[in-house]
């Protein structure tokens, strides 16, 4: 049986008032750190927008279909899952922050299923989520995987910097484009035709690389700011839990 101290009513009221005051201050501090994170995201979005607006004025825009050797999506169906398989079944939900995210809920398939449904992926492959959650971007990094229909993939030509393209796809212009051209009321879907038709400002490779270097520098600074704010938020949440624990132990 769980036992906890039960002070007189007036003492209970005093403790509650003290907790309310402390928690209000902590919540205010957490909200401030979240605001800093939001502002870092807004600043990065603004930088991306400014950079690509300037590039659009200087360079010809080309459709994505002209920048790739291959563009497609994954399996329109369900493979045979195998908990002991070595290959992951990747969908759009697994694509985020330039990575393929694999967790304990990611289904697996065996080598036979992999050989049935594998795609031509290489070190120039980029993924974009095109069904449900749309517009998330990931880079292929030799993961053992097959793709589902909510993951679009394309293989860039040699004269295209793949990180440059990831920044293009994270820019507000692309995100607005796929939102505007998606279908479906409850579950959004972006067609491969829509993906192929998106126009990208394409400077020479050296200029692409300079843009990447500039954006990487700013992005890294924003990530450091955001990570620091997240650590502070977590510390405040732990402090809140600690205070509550002390209160119920009569140690406040």
XYZ file of C-alpha atoms in Angstrom:
252
model
C 0.000 0.000 0.000
C 1.324 3.436 -0.959
C 1.577 5.899 1.934
C 2.258 9.620 1.747
C 2.327 12.379 4.358
C -0.937 14.253 4.843
C -0.338 17.598 6.554
C -3.161 19.763 7.907
C -5.388 21.499 5.332
C -3.775 24.920 5.781
C -0.346 23.411 5.246
C -1.638 21.610 2.130
C -2.886 24.961 0.778
C 0.472 26.576 1.516
C 2.325 23.810 -0.328
C -0.041 23.993 -3.313
C 0.385 27.770 -3.526
C 4.169 27.384 -3.411
C 4.095 24.684 -6.093
C 1.831 26.779 -8.315
C 4.224 29.707 -8.023
C 7.325 27.603 -8.743
C 5.728 25.737 -11.625
C 4.475 28.954 -13.214
C 8.042 30.294 -13.227
C 9.414 27.042 -14.639
C 6.720 26.908 -17.347
C 7.503 30.509 -18.281
C 11.197 29.654 -18.631
C 10.385 26.554 -20.735
C 8.173 28.655 -23.009
C 11.013 31.152 -23.446
C 13.435 28.417 -24.510
C 10.827 27.060 -26.951
C 10.445 30.562 -28.367
C 14.208 30.680 -28.956
C 14.007 27.372 -30.834
C 11.116 28.651 -32.950
C 12.998 31.845 -33.741
C 16.065 29.853 -34.828
C 13.857 27.849 -37.208
C 12.271 31.036 -38.582
C 15.697 32.613 -39.077
C 17.005 29.569 -40.977
C 13.900 29.514 -43.165
C 14.380 33.202 -43.923
C 18.031 32.650 -44.898
C 17.066 29.788 -47.219
C 14.373 31.896 -48.850
C 16.734 34.839 -49.418
C 19.482 32.647 -50.870
C 17.240 30.888 -53.372
C 15.435 34.059 -54.393
C 18.824 35.510 -55.315
C 19.805 32.348 -57.207
C 16.530 32.393 -59.153
C 17.362 35.867 -60.414
C 20.785 34.802 -61.673
C 20.400 31.257 -62.973
C 18.085 29.225 -65.159
C 15.577 26.990 -63.403
C 15.442 23.359 -64.496
C 12.880 20.690 -63.761
C 13.967 18.018 -61.314
C 13.407 15.406 -64.024
C 16.369 16.895 -65.898
C 18.690 16.609 -62.907
C 18.238 12.909 -62.176
C 19.030 9.577 -63.798
C 16.069 7.944 -62.073
C 13.015 9.046 -60.081
C 10.392 6.735 -58.611
C 8.641 5.516 -55.492
C 8.418 2.278 -53.570
C 6.179 -0.750 -53.325
C 2.426 -0.119 -53.714
C 1.475 -2.943 -51.414
C 2.708 -4.865 -48.391
C 5.740 -7.154 -48.461
C 6.040 -10.295 -46.361
C 7.482 -9.157 -43.057
C 10.137 -11.156 -41.259
C 11.222 -10.224 -37.732
C 14.517 -11.963 -38.402
C 15.102 -10.216 -41.707
C 18.075 -7.929 -42.289
C 16.296 -5.409 -44.539
C 14.023 -2.589 -43.368
C 10.765 -1.569 -45.021
C 11.120 2.200 -45.304
C 8.244 4.635 -45.811
C 7.914 8.410 -45.754
C 7.619 8.381 -41.953
C 11.202 7.058 -41.804
C 12.542 10.038 -43.768
C 13.586 13.064 -41.712
C 16.412 15.583 -41.241
C 18.515 14.201 -44.126
C 18.434 10.708 -42.605
C 16.612 7.406 -42.695
C 15.177 6.884 -39.219
C 14.901 3.241 -38.143
C 13.290 2.325 -34.815
C 11.794 -0.687 -33.064
C 8.519 -0.259 -34.983
C 10.172 -0.398 -38.406
C 9.192 -3.614 -40.159
C 11.777 -5.992 -41.605
C 11.898 -8.298 -44.620
C 14.189 -11.146 -45.630
C 16.592 -11.284 -48.550
C 14.040 -12.865 -50.918
C 11.632 -9.949 -50.412
C 14.497 -7.508 -50.754
C 15.513 -8.986 -54.110
C 11.902 -8.730 -55.329
C 11.431 -5.070 -54.478
C 14.877 -3.455 -54.268
C 15.518 -0.179 -56.104
C 18.645 1.222 -57.733
C 19.907 3.317 -54.812
C 23.380 4.821 -54.596
C 25.437 7.535 -52.907
C 23.566 10.169 -54.952
C 20.089 9.049 -53.857
C 17.729 11.444 -52.069
C 14.408 10.475 -50.492
C 11.334 12.701 -50.065
C 8.191 11.720 -48.156
C 5.214 12.074 -50.530
C 2.274 10.484 -48.705
C 0.789 11.390 -45.312
C 3.537 13.594 -43.963
C 4.940 15.236 -47.083
C 8.159 17.105 -47.791
C 10.585 15.455 -45.377
C 14.019 14.837 -46.887
C 16.549 12.040 -46.358
C 19.847 10.883 -47.849
C 20.578 7.263 -48.662
C 23.580 5.984 -46.693
C 23.800 2.334 -47.727
C 20.936 1.287 -45.468
C 19.661 -2.238 -46.105
C 16.122 -1.385 -47.150
C 13.228 -1.562 -49.544
C 10.827 1.336 -50.045
C 7.106 1.790 -49.610
C 4.940 4.000 -51.822
C 5.130 7.007 -49.479
C 8.869 7.358 -50.120
C 9.945 8.975 -53.381
C 13.558 8.481 -54.400
C 15.720 10.000 -57.092
C 19.352 9.610 -58.152
C 21.108 12.862 -58.993
C 23.393 13.345 -61.979
C 27.105 13.811 -61.347
C 27.163 17.592 -61.820
C 24.653 18.194 -59.032
C 25.639 18.662 -55.386
C 23.248 16.511 -53.370
C 23.418 18.710 -50.260
C 22.543 21.709 -52.428
C 19.407 19.839 -53.504
C 18.479 18.976 -49.906
C 18.541 22.702 -49.087
C 16.388 23.386 -52.159
C 13.859 20.835 -50.921
C 13.799 22.281 -47.408
C 13.134 25.777 -48.707
C 9.665 27.223 -48.284
C 9.132 27.444 -52.046
C 9.302 23.654 -52.483
C 7.200 23.029 -49.386
C 4.517 25.424 -50.669
C 4.692 23.826 -54.122
C 3.983 20.295 -52.891
C 1.279 21.507 -50.486
C -0.450 23.321 -53.342
C -0.142 20.394 -55.750
C -0.898 17.543 -53.344
C -4.128 15.572 -53.516
C -6.266 14.044 -50.782
C -8.295 15.723 -48.052
C -7.201 13.756 -44.994
C -4.082 11.964 -46.274
C -2.011 14.150 -48.580
C -0.293 12.650 -51.589
C 2.293 14.119 -53.942
C 2.501 12.476 -57.367
C 5.759 11.562 -59.070
C 4.662 13.825 -61.929
C 4.531 16.742 -59.477
C 7.987 15.872 -58.161
C 9.478 15.667 -61.660
C 8.024 19.045 -62.653
C 9.470 21.072 -59.765
C 11.870 23.715 -61.081
C 15.193 24.331 -59.347
C 17.644 27.221 -59.853
C 20.822 25.538 -61.036
C 24.128 27.433 -60.843
C 27.446 25.768 -61.792
C 28.677 23.035 -59.447
C 31.265 25.287 -57.757
C 28.574 27.840 -56.973
C 26.328 25.086 -55.603
C 29.165 24.046 -53.292
C 29.720 27.635 -52.118
C 26.005 27.921 -51.323
C 26.173 24.664 -49.370
C 29.186 25.876 -47.377
C 27.410 29.125 -46.498
C 24.149 27.428 -45.519
C 25.946 24.688 -43.565
C 27.695 27.315 -41.453
C 24.453 29.058 -40.549
C 22.553 25.797 -40.089
C 25.211 24.452 -37.690
C 24.997 27.618 -35.602
C 21.208 27.377 -35.437
C 21.404 23.699 -34.443
C 23.805 24.536 -31.598
C 21.395 27.184 -30.352
C 18.443 24.793 -30.580
C 20.284 21.939 -28.858
C 21.298 24.229 -25.987
C 17.707 25.396 -25.574
C 16.454 21.788 -25.617
C 18.944 20.810 -22.886
C 17.795 23.709 -20.732
C 14.151 22.756 -21.293
C 14.875 19.174 -20.275
C 16.673 20.351 -17.112
C 13.677 22.497 -16.191
C 11.288 19.582 -16.724
C 13.469 17.394 -14.491
C 13.528 20.156 -11.879
C 9.739 20.265 -11.961
C 9.543 16.517 -11.382
C 12.093 16.752 -8.560
C 10.146 19.513 -6.797
C 6.931 17.514 -7.063
C 8.661 14.435 -5.661
C 9.986 16.403 -2.675
C 6.540 17.872 -2.060
C 4.929 14.441 -1.794
C 7.719 13.278 0.509
C 7.143 16.243 2.776
C 10.604 17.631 1.978
C 9.565 20.845 0.247
